[in-house]
Tab-separated table of C-alpha atoms in Angstrom:
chain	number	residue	atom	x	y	z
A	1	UNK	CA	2.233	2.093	-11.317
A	2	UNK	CA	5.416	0.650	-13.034
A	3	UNK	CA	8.963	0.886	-12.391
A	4	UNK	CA	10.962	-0.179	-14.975
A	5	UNK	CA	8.414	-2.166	-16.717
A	6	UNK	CA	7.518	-4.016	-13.032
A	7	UNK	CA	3.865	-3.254	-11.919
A	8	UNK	CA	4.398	-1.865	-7.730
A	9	UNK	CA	1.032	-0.599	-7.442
A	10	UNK	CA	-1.521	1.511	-8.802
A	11	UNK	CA	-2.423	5.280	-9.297
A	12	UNK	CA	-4.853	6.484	-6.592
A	13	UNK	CA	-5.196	10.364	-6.716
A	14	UNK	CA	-4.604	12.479	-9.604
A	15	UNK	CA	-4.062	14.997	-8.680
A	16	UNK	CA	-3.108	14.795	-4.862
A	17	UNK	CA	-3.656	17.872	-2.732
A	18	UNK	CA	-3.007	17.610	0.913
A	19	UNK	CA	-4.492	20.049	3.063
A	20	UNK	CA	-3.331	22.676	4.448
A	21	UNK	CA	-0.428	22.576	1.668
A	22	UNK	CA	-0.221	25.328	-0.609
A	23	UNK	CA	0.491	23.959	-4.183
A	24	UNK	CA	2.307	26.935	-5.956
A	25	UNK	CA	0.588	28.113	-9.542
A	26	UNK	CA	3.523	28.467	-11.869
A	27	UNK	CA	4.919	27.179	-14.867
A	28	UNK	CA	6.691	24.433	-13.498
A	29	UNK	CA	3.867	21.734	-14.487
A	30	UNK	CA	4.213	19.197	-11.880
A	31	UNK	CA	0.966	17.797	-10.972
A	32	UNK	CA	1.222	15.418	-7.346
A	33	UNK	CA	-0.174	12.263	-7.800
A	34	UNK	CA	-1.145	9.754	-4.705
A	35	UNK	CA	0.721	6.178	-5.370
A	36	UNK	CA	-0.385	3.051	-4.019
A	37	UNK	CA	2.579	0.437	-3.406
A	38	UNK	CA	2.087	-3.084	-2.991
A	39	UNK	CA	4.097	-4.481	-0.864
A	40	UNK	CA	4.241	-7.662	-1.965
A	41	UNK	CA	5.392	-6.947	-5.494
A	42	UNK	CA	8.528	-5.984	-3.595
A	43	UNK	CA	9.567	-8.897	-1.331
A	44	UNK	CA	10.764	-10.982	-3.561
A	45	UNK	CA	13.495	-7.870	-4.572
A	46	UNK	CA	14.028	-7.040	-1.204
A	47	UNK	CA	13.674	-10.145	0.503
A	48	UNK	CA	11.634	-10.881	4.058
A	49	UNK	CA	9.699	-8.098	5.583
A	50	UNK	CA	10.404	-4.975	3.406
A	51	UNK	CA	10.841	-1.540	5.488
A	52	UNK	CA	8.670	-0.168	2.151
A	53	UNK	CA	8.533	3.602	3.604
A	54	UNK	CA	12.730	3.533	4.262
A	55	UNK	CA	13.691	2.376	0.655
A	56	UNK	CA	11.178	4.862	-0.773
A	57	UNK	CA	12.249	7.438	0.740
A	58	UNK	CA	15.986	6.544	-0.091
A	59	UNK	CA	14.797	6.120	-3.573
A	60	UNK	CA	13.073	9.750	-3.793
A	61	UNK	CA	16.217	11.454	-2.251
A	62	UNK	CA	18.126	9.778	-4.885
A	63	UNK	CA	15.913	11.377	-7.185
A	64	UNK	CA	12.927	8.925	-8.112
A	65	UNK	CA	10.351	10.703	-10.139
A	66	UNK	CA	7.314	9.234	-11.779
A	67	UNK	CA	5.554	10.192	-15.186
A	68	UNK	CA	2.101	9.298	-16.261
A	69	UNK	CA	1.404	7.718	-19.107
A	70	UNK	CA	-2.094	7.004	-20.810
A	71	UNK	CA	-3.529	3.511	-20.234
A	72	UNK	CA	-4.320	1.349	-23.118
């Protein structure tokens, strides 16, 4: 997984179902996908210990979104 052309981690489920959650069939086309973040790619940008969960959920309600992309 890459943000901004930094590797953070790597792909784990595609796609990622969670039980008991009822994915809607429509024509919206999103398709969940389990990420794996590495925390260590991140200290050096956040400095120390990072609180990884807090600053990615401030980053989804800020609207992070991810794509996939083929890997060559």
């Amino acid at each position: 997984m890459e943000f901004r052309g930094i590797r953070l981690g790597t792909v784990g489920k595609v796609p990622f179902f969670i039980p008991g959650l009822h994915q809607r069939l429509n024509d919206d086309y999103r398709i969940p996908v389990e990420v794996r973040i590495e925390p260590e790619r991140l200290i050096n940008q956040l400095g120390g210990d990072p609180d990884i969960r807090t600053h990615m959920e401030d980053l989804i309600n800020r609207g992070l979104r991810g794509s996939l992309k083929r890997a060559i």
